[in-house]
CSV table of C-alpha atoms and ligand atoms in Angstrom, one decimal:
chain,number,residue,atom,x,y,z
K,24,MET,CA,44.0,14.9,155.8
K,25,ASN,CA,43.7,15.8,152.1
K,26,ILE,CA,47.0,16.3,150.4
K,27,CYS,CA,48.1,17.3,147.0
K,28,VAL,CA,51.6,16.4,145.8
K,29,VAL,CA,52.6,18.4,142.7
K,30,GLY,CA,55.3,16.6,140.6
K,31,THR,CA,55.1,12.8,140.3
K,32,GLY,CA,58.8,12.0,139.9
K,33,TYR,CA,61.2,10.1,142.2
K,34,VAL,CA,60.4,12.4,145.2
K,35,GLY,CA,56.7,13.3,144.5
K,36,LEU,CA,55.6,9.7,143.8
K,37,VAL,CA,57.3,8.3,146.8
K,38,THR,CA,56.1,11.1,149.1
K,39,GLY,CA,52.5,10.9,147.9
K,40,THR,CA,52.4,7.1,148.2
K,41,CYS,CA,54.0,7.1,151.7
K,42,PHE,CA,51.6,9.8,153.0
K,43,ALA,CA,48.7,7.7,151.6
K,44,GLU,CA,50.2,4.7,153.5
K,45,PHE,CA,50.0,6.8,156.7
K,46,GLY,CA,46.2,7.0,156.0
K,47,ASN,CA,45.9,10.4,154.3
K,48,HIS,CA,44.0,11.1,151.1
K,49,VAL,CA,46.5,12.0,148.5
K,50,VAL,CA,46.3,13.2,144.9
K,51,CYS,CA,49.6,13.1,143.0
K,52,VAL,CA,49.6,15.5,140.1
K,53,ASP,CA,51.9,15.7,137.1
K,54,LYS,CA,51.8,17.8,133.9
K,55,ILE,CA,53.1,14.9,131.8
K,56,ALA,CA,49.9,13.1,130.9
K,57,ALA,CA,51.8,9.9,129.8
K,58,LYS,CA,53.2,9.5,133.3
K,59,ILE,CA,49.7,9.8,134.9
K,60,GLU,CA,48.3,7.3,132.3
K,61,THR,CA,51.1,4.9,133.2
K,62,LEU,CA,50.3,5.1,136.9
K,63,GLU,CA,46.5,4.8,136.2
K,64,ARG,CA,47.3,1.5,134.4
K,65,GLY,CA,49.0,0.3,137.5
K,66,GLU,CA,52.5,0.6,136.1
K,67,MET,CA,55.4,2.6,137.6
K,68,PRO,CA,57.1,5.3,135.5
K,69,ILE,CA,60.3,4.8,137.5
K,70,TYR,CA,62.1,1.8,139.0
K,71,GLU,CA,62.1,2.0,142.8
K,72,PRO,CA,62.1,-1.2,145.0
K,73,GLY,CA,58.8,-1.7,146.9
K,74,LEU,CA,57.0,1.2,145.3
K,75,GLN,CA,54.6,-0.7,143.0
K,76,ALA,CA,53.1,-2.8,145.8
K,77,MET,CA,52.6,0.2,148.0
K,78,VAL,CA,51.0,2.2,145.2
K,79,GLU,CA,48.6,-0.7,144.4
K,80,ARG,CA,47.6,-1.1,148.0
K,81,ASN,CA,46.8,2.6,148.5
K,82,VAL,CA,45.0,3.0,145.2
K,83,LYS,CA,42.9,0.0,146.0
K,84,ALA,CA,42.1,1.5,149.4
K,85,GLY,CA,40.9,4.7,147.7
K,86,ARG,CA,43.6,6.8,149.4
K,87,LEU,CA,45.8,7.5,146.4
K,88,LYS,CA,44.9,9.0,143.0
K,89,PHE,CA,46.8,10.3,140.0
K,90,THR,CA,45.7,13.2,137.8
K,91,THR,CA,46.9,16.0,135.6
K,92,ASP,CA,44.2,18.3,137.0
K,93,LEU,CA,46.2,20.6,139.2
K,94,THR,CA,43.4,23.2,139.7
K,95,ARG,CA,41.0,20.7,141.2
K,96,SER,CA,43.6,19.0,143.3
K,97,ILE,CA,44.7,22.3,144.9
K,98,GLU,CA,41.1,23.2,145.7
K,99,ASP,CA,40.5,20.0,147.5
K,100,ALA,CA,43.7,20.0,149.5
K,101,LEU,CA,44.7,21.4,152.9
K,102,VAL,CA,48.4,20.8,152.3
K,103,VAL,CA,50.0,21.2,148.9
K,104,PHE,CA,53.5,19.7,148.5
K,105,ILE,CA,55.6,21.1,145.6
K,106,ALA,CA,57.9,18.2,144.5
K,107,VAL,CA,58.7,19.4,140.9
K,108,GLY,CA,62.2,19.5,139.5
K,109,THR,CA,64.7,22.2,140.3
K,110,PRO,CA,67.3,21.5,137.7
K,111,GLN,CA,70.5,23.3,137.2
K,112,GLY,CA,70.1,26.5,135.2
K,113,ASN,CA,72.6,27.7,132.6
K,114,ASP,CA,74.3,29.9,135.2
K,115,GLY,CA,74.6,27.0,137.7
K,116,ARG,CA,71.8,28.4,139.9
K,117,ALA,CA,68.7,26.3,140.6
K,118,ASP,CA,66.1,26.8,137.9
K,119,LEU,CA,63.0,27.7,139.9
K,120,SER,CA,60.6,28.1,136.9
K,121,PHE,CA,58.6,24.9,137.7
K,122,VAL,CA,58.3,26.0,141.3
K,123,GLN,CA,57.1,29.5,140.3
K,124,GLU,CA,54.6,28.0,137.8
K,125,VAL,CA,53.1,25.9,140.6
K,126,ALA,CA,53.0,28.8,143.0
K,127,ARG,CA,51.1,30.9,140.5
K,128,THR,CA,48.6,28.1,139.9
K,129,ILE,CA,48.1,27.7,143.7
K,130,ALA,CA,47.5,31.5,143.9
K,131,HIS,CA,44.8,31.3,141.2
K,132,ASN,CA,43.0,28.4,142.9
K,133,LEU,CA,43.3,29.4,146.6
K,134,ASN,CA,39.8,28.7,147.8
K,135,SER,CA,40.5,28.2,151.5
K,136,TYR,CA,43.5,28.2,154.0
K,137,LYS,CA,46.3,26.0,152.8
K,138,VAL,CA,49.8,25.1,153.7
K,139,VAL,CA,52.1,25.3,150.7
K,140,VAL,CA,55.2,23.1,151.3
K,141,THR,CA,58.4,22.8,149.2
K,142,LYS,CA,59.7,19.2,149.1
K,143,SER,CA,61.8,20.1,146.1
K,144,THR,CA,65.4,21.2,146.9
K,145,VAL,CA,65.3,25.0,146.7
K,146,PRO,CA,67.7,27.8,147.5
K,147,ALA,CA,67.4,30.0,150.6
K,148,GLY,CA,64.7,32.6,149.9
K,149,THR,CA,62.4,30.5,147.8
K,150,GLY,CA,59.8,30.3,150.6
K,151,SER,CA,59.7,34.1,150.6
K,152,MET,CA,59.4,34.1,146.8
K,153,ILE,CA,56.5,31.6,146.9
K,154,ARG,CA,54.8,33.8,149.6
K,155,LYS,CA,55.1,36.9,147.4
K,156,THR,CA,53.9,35.1,144.2
K,157,ILE,CA,50.8,33.8,145.9
K,158,GLU,CA,50.1,37.2,147.6
K,159,ASP,CA,50.5,39.0,144.3
K,160,ASN,CA,48.4,36.6,142.2
K,161,ARG,CA,45.7,35.2,144.5
K,162,LYS,CA,42.1,35.9,143.3
K,163,GLU,CA,40.6,35.4,146.7
K,164,LYS,CA,42.2,36.7,149.9
K,165,HIS,CA,42.4,33.5,151.9
K,166,ALA,CA,45.2,33.0,154.4
K,167,PHE,CA,47.9,30.5,153.7
K,168,SER,CA,51.2,29.4,155.2
K,169,VAL,CA,54.5,28.6,153.3
K,170,ALA,CA,56.7,25.8,154.7
K,171,SER,CA,59.8,23.9,153.7
K,172,ASN,CA,60.1,20.2,154.2
K,173,PRO,CA,63.2,19.1,152.4
K,174,GLU,CA,63.5,15.5,151.3
K,175,PHE,CA,66.5,13.4,152.1
K,176,LEU,CA,65.5,10.1,150.5
K,177,ARG,CA,67.9,8.1,148.4
K,178,GLU,CA,66.8,6.6,145.1
K,179,GLY,CA,66.9,2.9,145.4
K,180,ALA,CA,66.0,3.0,149.1
K,181,ALA,CA,63.4,5.7,148.9
K,182,ILE,CA,60.5,4.0,150.6
K,183,GLU,CA,62.7,2.9,153.5
K,184,ASP,CA,64.2,6.3,153.8
K,185,PHE,CA,60.8,8.0,153.8
K,186,MET,CA,59.3,5.5,156.3
K,187,ARG,CA,62.4,5.5,158.6
K,188,PRO,CA,64.2,8.8,158.1
K,189,ASN,CA,67.1,9.9,160.2
K,190,ARG,CA,65.2,13.1,160.8
K,191,VAL,CA,62.3,15.2,159.4
K,192,VAL,CA,63.0,18.9,158.9
K,193,LEU,CA,60.0,21.3,159.0
K,194,GLY,CA,60.6,24.9,158.2
K,195,VAL,CA,57.5,26.9,159.2
K,196,GLU,CA,56.3,30.5,159.4
K,197,ASP,CA,53.6,30.0,162.1
K,198,GLU,CA,52.2,27.6,164.7
K,199,THR,CA,49.2,26.5,162.5
K,200,ALA,CA,51.5,25.1,159.7
K,201,SER,CA,53.7,23.6,162.3
K,202,ALA,CA,50.8,21.7,164.0
K,203,ILE,CA,49.4,20.5,160.6
K,204,LEU,CA,52.8,19.2,159.4
K,205,ARG,CA,53.7,17.6,162.7
K,206,ASP,CA,50.3,15.9,162.6
K,207,LEU,CA,51.1,14.6,159.1
K,208,TYR,CA,54.3,13.1,160.3
K,209,ARG,CA,52.8,11.7,163.5
K,210,PRO,CA,53.2,8.0,162.4
K,211,LEU,CA,57.0,8.6,162.6
K,212,TYR,CA,56.8,9.7,166.3
K,213,LEU,CA,56.1,6.1,167.1
K,214,ILE,CA,59.6,5.2,165.9
K,215,GLU,CA,61.0,8.2,167.7
K,216,THR,CA,62.1,10.0,164.5
K,217,PRO,CA,63.7,13.4,165.5
K,218,ILE,CA,61.7,16.2,164.1
K,219,VAL,CA,63.6,19.5,163.6
K,220,VAL,CA,61.2,22.4,163.5
K,221,THR,CA,62.7,25.7,162.4
K,222,ASP,CA,62.0,28.7,160.2
K,223,VAL,CA,61.7,28.3,156.4
K,224,VAL,CA,65.0,29.7,155.3
K,225,THR,CA,67.0,27.6,157.8
K,226,ALA,CA,65.2,24.4,156.5
K,227,GLU,CA,66.1,25.4,153.0
K,228,VAL,CA,69.8,25.8,154.0
K,229,ILE,CA,69.8,22.4,155.9
K,230,LYS,CA,69.1,20.6,152.6
K,231,TYR,CA,72.0,22.2,150.7
K,232,ALA,CA,74.4,22.0,153.6
K,233,SER,CA,73.7,18.3,154.0
K,234,ASN,CA,74.1,17.4,150.3
K,235,ALA,CA,77.2,19.5,149.9
K,236,PHE,CA,78.7,17.8,153.0
K,237,LEU,CA,78.0,14.3,151.6
K,238,ALA,CA,79.5,15.4,148.3
K,239,THR,CA,82.5,16.6,150.3
K,240,LYS,CA,83.0,13.2,151.9
K,241,ILE,CA,83.0,11.6,148.4
K,242,SER,CA,85.5,14.0,146.9
K,243,TYR,CA,87.7,13.8,150.0
K,244,ILE,CA,88.0,10.0,149.8
K,245,ASN,CA,88.5,10.2,146.0
K,246,GLU,CA,91.5,12.5,146.6
K,247,MET,CA,92.8,10.2,149.3
K,248,ALA,CA,92.5,7.3,146.7
K,249,ASP,CA,94.7,9.3,144.3
K,250,LEU,CA,97.3,9.6,147.1
K,251,CYS,CA,97.0,5.9,148.0
K,252,GLU,CA,97.8,5.0,144.4
K,253,ARG,CA,101.0,7.0,144.4
K,254,VAL,CA,102.3,5.8,147.8
K,255,HIS,CA,101.1,2.2,147.3
K,256,ALA,CA,98.6,2.3,150.2
K,257,ASP,CA,95.1,0.6,150.1
K,258,VAL,CA,92.3,3.2,150.2
K,259,HIS,CA,89.9,0.4,151.0
K,260,VAL,CA,91.5,-0.2,154.3
K,261,VAL,CA,92.1,3.5,154.9
K,262,SER,CA,88.4,4.3,154.5
K,263,ARG,CA,87.3,1.4,156.6
K,264,ALA,CA,89.6,2.4,159.4
K,265,MET,CA,88.5,6.1,159.1
K,266,GLY,CA,84.9,5.1,159.1
K,267,LEU,CA,85.3,3.1,162.4
K,268,ASP,CA,85.9,6.4,164.1
K,269,ARG,CA,82.4,7.5,165.1
K,270,ARG,CA,83.2,11.1,164.6
K,271,ILE,CA,83.7,10.3,160.9
K,272,GLY,CA,81.3,7.5,160.2
K,273,PRO,CA,81.6,4.9,157.4
K,274,LYS,CA,79.1,6.3,154.9
K,275,PHE,CA,80.1,8.1,151.8
K,276,LEU,CA,83.7,7.1,152.1
K,277,HIS,CA,83.8,4.8,149.0
K,278,PRO,CA,86.2,6.0,146.3
K,279,GLY,CA,85.1,5.7,142.7
K,280,PRO,CA,84.3,7.6,139.6
K,281,GLY,CA,82.8,10.6,141.5
K,282,TYR,CA,79.3,11.5,142.6
K,283,GLY,CA,76.5,11.8,140.1
K,284,GLY,CA,72.7,11.7,140.0
K,285,SER,CA,70.1,14.3,139.9
K,286,CYS,CA,71.0,15.9,143.2
K,287,PHE,CA,74.7,16.3,144.3
K,288,PRO,CA,76.0,17.8,141.0
K,289,LYS,CA,73.3,20.4,140.8
K,290,ASP,CA,72.9,21.1,144.5
K,291,THR,CA,76.7,21.7,145.1
K,292,ARG,CA,76.6,24.2,142.1
K,293,ALA,CA,73.4,25.8,143.3
K,294,VAL,CA,74.7,26.4,146.8
K,295,LEU,CA,77.9,27.8,145.5
K,296,GLU,CA,76.0,30.3,143.3
K,297,LEU,CA,73.6,31.1,146.1
K,298,ALA,CA,76.5,31.9,148.4
K,299,ARG,CA,78.2,34.0,145.7
K,300,ASP,CA,75.0,36.0,145.3
K,301,HIS,CA,75.3,36.8,149.0
K,302,ASP,CA,79.1,37.6,148.7
K,303,VAL,CA,80.2,34.4,150.4
K,304,ASP,CA,82.8,32.2,148.8
K,305,LEU,CA,82.2,28.6,149.7
K,306,ARG,CA,85.8,27.5,149.0
K,307,ILE,CA,85.4,24.0,150.2
K,308,VAL,CA,82.3,23.3,148.0
K,309,ARG,CA,84.2,24.9,145.1
K,310,ALA,CA,87.1,22.4,145.6
K,311,VAL,CA,84.6,19.5,146.0
K,312,ILE,CA,83.1,20.3,142.6
K,313,GLU,CA,86.5,20.7,141.0
K,314,VAL,CA,87.7,17.3,142.3
K,315,ASN,CA,84.5,15.6,141.1
K,316,ASP,CA,84.7,17.2,137.7
K,317,ALA,CA,88.1,15.7,137.2
K,318,ARG,CA,87.1,12.2,138.2
K,319,VAL,CA,85.7,10.9,134.9
K,320,GLY,CA,89.0,12.0,133.2
K,321,LYS,CA,91.0,10.1,135.8
K,322,MET,CA,88.8,7.0,135.3
K,323,MET,CA,89.4,7.3,131.5
K,324,ASP,CA,93.2,7.3,132.1
K,325,LYS,CA,92.8,4.1,134.1
K,326,ILE,CA,90.9,2.4,131.3
K,327,ARG,CA,93.3,3.7,128.6
K,328,THR,CA,96.3,2.3,130.6
K,329,ALA,CA,94.5,-1.0,131.2
K,330,VAL,CA,94.0,-1.6,127.5
K,331,GLY,CA,97.6,-0.7,126.7
K,332,GLY,CA,97.3,3.1,125.9
K,333,GLU,CA,95.1,3.4,122.9
K,334,LEU,CA,91.3,3.1,123.0
K,335,ARG,CA,90.6,3.4,119.3
K,336,GLY,CA,89.4,0.1,117.9
K,337,LYS,CA,89.3,-1.6,121.3
K,338,THR,CA,86.2,-3.2,122.6
K,339,VAL,CA,85.2,-2.1,126.1
K,340,CYS,CA,82.4,-3.6,128.1
K,341,VAL,CA,80.7,-1.2,130.6
K,342,LEU,CA,78.7,-2.9,133.4
K,343,GLY,CA,76.2,-0.6,135.1
K,344,LEU,CA,75.0,2.7,133.6
K,345,THR,CA,72.8,4.2,136.2
K,346,PHE,CA,74.3,6.7,138.6
K,347,LYS,CA,74.0,4.1,141.4
K,348,PRO,CA,72.5,0.7,141.8
K,349,ASN,CA,68.7,0.0,142.4
K,350,THR,CA,67.5,2.9,140.3
K,351,ASP,CA,66.8,3.5,136.6
K,352,ASP,CA,68.1,7.1,136.9
K,353,LEU,CA,70.8,8.0,134.3
K,354,ARG,CA,70.9,11.7,135.3
K,355,GLU,CA,74.5,12.9,135.6
K,356,SER,CA,75.7,9.3,135.8
K,357,PRO,CA,79.5,9.0,135.8
K,358,ALA,CA,79.0,5.6,134.0
K,359,MET,CA,77.2,7.4,131.1
K,360,ALA,CA,79.9,10.0,131.0
K,361,ILE,CA,82.5,7.3,130.7
K,362,LEU,CA,80.5,5.5,128.0
K,363,ASP,CA,80.4,8.8,126.0
K,364,ARG,CA,84.1,9.4,126.4
K,365,LEU,CA,84.9,5.9,125.3
K,366,LEU,CA,82.8,6.4,122.2
K,367,GLU,CA,84.5,9.7,121.5
K,368,ALA,CA,87.9,8.0,121.9
K,369,GLY,CA,86.9,5.5,119.1
K,370,ALA,CA,86.3,2.5,121.3
K,371,ARG,CA,83.6,-0.1,120.5
K,372,VAL,CA,81.3,-0.1,123.5
K,373,ARG,CA,79.2,-3.0,124.7
K,374,ALA,CA,77.2,-2.2,127.8
K,375,PHE,CA,74.6,-3.7,130.2
K,376,ASP,CA,72.5,-2.3,133.0
K,377,PRO,CA,69.7,-4.2,134.8
K,378,GLU,CA,67.2,-1.4,134.9
K,379,ALA,CA,68.3,1.5,132.6
K,380,GLY,CA,66.5,0.1,129.5
K,381,ALA,CA,63.6,2.6,129.4
K,382,ALA,CA,65.7,5.6,130.4
K,383,LEU,CA,68.2,4.6,127.7
K,384,ALA,CA,65.5,4.6,125.1
K,385,ARG,CA,64.9,8.2,125.9
K,386,GLU,CA,68.6,9.1,125.7
K,387,PRO,CA,69.9,6.6,123.1
K,388,ARG,CA,73.6,6.2,122.5
K,389,PRO,CA,73.7,5.1,118.9
K,390,GLY,CA,77.4,4.1,119.0
K,391,ALA,CA,77.0,1.7,121.9
K,392,GLU,CA,75.7,-1.8,121.8
K,393,ILE,CA,73.3,-2.3,124.7
K,394,CYS,CA,73.4,-6.0,125.6
K,395,ARG,CA,70.8,-8.2,127.3
K,396,ASP,CA,73.1,-9.3,130.1
K,397,GLU,CA,76.6,-8.9,131.6
K,398,TYR,CA,78.0,-11.9,129.8
K,399,THR,CA,76.8,-10.9,126.4
K,400,ALA,CA,78.3,-7.5,127.0
K,401,ALA,CA,81.7,-9.0,127.9
K,402,GLU,CA,82.0,-11.0,124.6
K,403,GLY,CA,85.2,-10.0,122.8
K,404,ALA,CA,86.0,-7.2,125.3
K,405,ASN,CA,89.6,-5.9,125.7
K,406,ALA,CA,88.5,-4.6,129.1
K,407,VAL,CA,85.5,-4.9,131.4
K,408,VAL,CA,84.7,-1.7,133.2
K,409,LEU,CA,82.6,-2.1,136.3
K,410,ALA,CA,81.0,1.3,136.5
K,411,THR,CA,78.0,0.9,138.8
K,412,GLU,CA,78.0,-1.7,141.6
K,413,TRP,CA,74.7,-3.5,141.0
K,414,ASN,CA,74.5,-6.6,143.3
K,415,GLN,CA,74.5,-9.0,140.3
K,416,PHE,CA,78.0,-7.7,139.4
K,417,ARG,CA,79.3,-8.6,142.8
K,418,SER,CA,79.1,-12.3,142.1
K,419,LEU,CA,80.1,-12.6,138.5
K,420,ASP,CA,81.0,-16.1,137.2
K,421,LEU,CA,84.6,-15.1,136.7
K,422,GLU,CA,85.6,-18.3,134.8
K,423,ARG,CA,82.7,-17.7,132.4
K,424,LEU,CA,83.7,-14.1,132.0
K,425,ARG,CA,87.3,-15.0,131.3
K,426,SER,CA,86.2,-17.4,128.6
K,427,LEU,CA,84.2,-14.7,126.9
K,428,VAL,CA,86.5,-11.7,126.9
K,429,ALA,CA,89.3,-11.1,124.3
K,430,THR,CA,91.7,-10.0,127.1
K,431,PRO,CA,91.2,-10.6,130.8
K,432,VAL,CA,91.3,-7.0,131.9
K,433,ILE,CA,89.0,-5.6,134.6
K,434,VAL,CA,88.8,-2.0,135.6
K,435,ASP,CA,86.8,-2.0,138.8
K,436,LEU,CA,85.7,1.6,139.4
K,437,ARG,CA,83.7,0.6,142.5
K,438,ASN,CA,86.3,-1.6,144.2
K,439,VAL,CA,83.9,-4.5,144.3
K,440,TYR,CA,86.5,-7.2,143.8
K,441,ASP,CA,89.6,-8.2,145.8
K,442,PRO,CA,92.6,-7.4,143.6
K,443,ASN,CA,94.5,-10.5,144.8
K,444,VAL,CA,91.5,-12.8,144.1
K,445,MET,CA,91.2,-11.3,140.6
K,446,ARG,CA,94.8,-11.8,139.9
K,447,GLU,CA,94.6,-15.4,141.0
K,448,LYS,CA,91.7,-15.9,138.6
K,449,GLY,CA,93.9,-14.7,135.8
K,450,PHE,CA,92.7,-11.1,135.4
K,451,ARG,CA,94.7,-8.0,135.0
K,452,TYR,CA,93.0,-5.9,137.7
K,453,THR,CA,92.8,-2.1,138.2
K,454,GLY,CA,90.8,-0.7,141.1
K,455,VAL,CA,90.6,2.8,142.6
K,456,GLY,CA,93.2,3.8,145.2
K,457,ARG,CA,94.6,0.3,145.8
F,504,NAD,P1,61.7,14.4,138.7
F,504,NAD,O1,62.2,15.1,137.5
F,504,NAD,O2,61.8,12.9,138.7
F,504,NAD,O3,60.2,14.7,138.9
F,504,NAD,C1,59.7,16.0,138.8
F,504,NAD,C2,58.3,15.9,138.2
F,504,NAD,O4,57.6,17.2,138.3
F,504,NAD,C3,58.2,15.6,136.7
F,504,NAD,O5,57.5,14.4,136.6
F,504,NAD,C4,57.6,16.8,136.1
F,504,NAD,O6,56.8,16.4,135.0
F,504,NAD,C5,56.7,17.3,137.2
F,504,NAD,N1,56.4,18.7,137.0
F,504,NAD,C6,57.1,19.8,136.7
F,504,NAD,N2,56.4,20.9,136.6
F,504,NAD,C7,55.1,20.6,137.0
F,504,NAD,C8,53.9,21.3,137.1
F,504,NAD,N3,53.8,22.6,136.9
F,504,NAD,N4,52.8,20.6,137.4
F,504,NAD,C9,52.8,19.3,137.6
F,504,NAD,N5,54.0,18.5,137.5
F,504,NAD,C10,55.1,19.2,137.2
F,504,NAD,O7,62.4,15.0,139.9
F,504,NAD,P2,62.8,14.4,141.3
F,504,NAD,O8,64.0,13.6,141.2
F,504,NAD,O9,61.6,13.8,141.9
F,504,NAD,O10,63.2,15.7,142.2
F,504,NAD,C11,62.2,16.6,142.6
F,504,NAD,C12,62.8,17.6,143.6
F,504,NAD,O11,63.2,16.9,144.7
F,504,NAD,C13,64.1,18.3,143.1
F,504,NAD,O12,64.1,19.6,143.6
F,504,NAD,C14,65.2,17.4,143.7
F,504,NAD,O13,66.4,18.2,143.8
F,504,NAD,C15,64.6,17.0,145.0
F,504,NAD,N6,65.2,15.8,145.6
F,504,NAD,C16,65.4,14.7,144.8
F,504,NAD,C17,65.8,13.5,145.3
F,504,NAD,C18,66.1,12.3,144.4
F,504,NAD,O14,66.8,11.4,144.9
F,504,NAD,N7,65.7,12.3,143.2
F,504,NAD,C19,66.1,13.5,146.7
F,504,NAD,C20,65.8,14.6,147.5
F,504,NAD,C21,65.3,15.7,146.9
């Protein structure tokens, strides 16, 4: 099948590559020429484990191509996936301008029947908007179907998530589109992946409902962590015991500095605004956002207390800057928010992240010293803040660390270390909710 994926970011690049791996002919399109040139040189514009090898293999097999030529790519494709960004607009709603732009280009180049599928996370009603845009702007009156195929992959495990998803959601208007998309996902039938086929608007809601629920679990356990701190309970054990209940499940019950990244913050706000536009008050989602917005401030209080109350003039080492491990994505990263607040408070910041180098070059923090490794970052520190739980921070050489810092203070915002072990090793330890 000939497929065009518009938008070669975290979702589009992984989607296109995995569909090529399934044996389809895929063209990945982006409007940023530099990104396409990078890919054509065989380099990855993002860090995603396993992606480079899969891209190389499929390019070599002639199944995967990269281009900025959207017109030609649309003309050649039976299925066009829209995987462009849907960032938060100034009013909290999803900004659909990139989606609209692509829909207009599809309309102008509709030369045969096509299925136009949103992979991007879009509010309920976007499918209807795309249909109207294409109907109003198409030059030739070819038939087309609009569909919604929301993506649930996690950065850092994107290939695995695409190849072995918990489910695939297909929102379709008609049987033709349903048959084409089910055929596209046929390789996943072999591993018995549940395929939920529904209408377009229901598929659109599934994505927001899922993300808002995951964000709810995070804010929920973060509030329980606050309670545990006051009553001297250990949230680590609380969350483990809760998670053993199959009705609850262990995932997304790790307390910390709050959720971040390019999805949860914008998607929770977008669904709240979407509901408000339809006179529905999503009170739980509103509370989830409020709790999350307060997290960075609470983490700052912990750091301030750990260094004795005053941050001005103190040296703070921040380990991990991406919003989670195994990605280079800094978007809405709580670690970056903490780094910024530390600078504002007059602290000297020394930081290290294993993969954020290129992203940091695009968003430099002149006040902070970005170091080459975790031990260099710790030199002379009055506190080491573990902000993102990269694997290499789970097995730090604690003796070496202790010999490098000015004061042996660890603020472990991801509860990676055992408080008792850290105290035995001579550190003053602060975790979250324990
Ligand atoms: P991204 O910013 O990494 O990539 C989007 C790409 O689209 C960019 O490279 C941009 O240049 C390109 N683009 C924008 N307009 C274009 C146009 N007119 N023509 C060609 N290219 C264009 O975004 P992302 O993280 O991949 O997210 C894409 C969508 O998927 C969003 O709606 C997001 O909410 C959703 N999503 C993201 C994730 C994730 O983990 N990142 C997971 C699930 C869903």
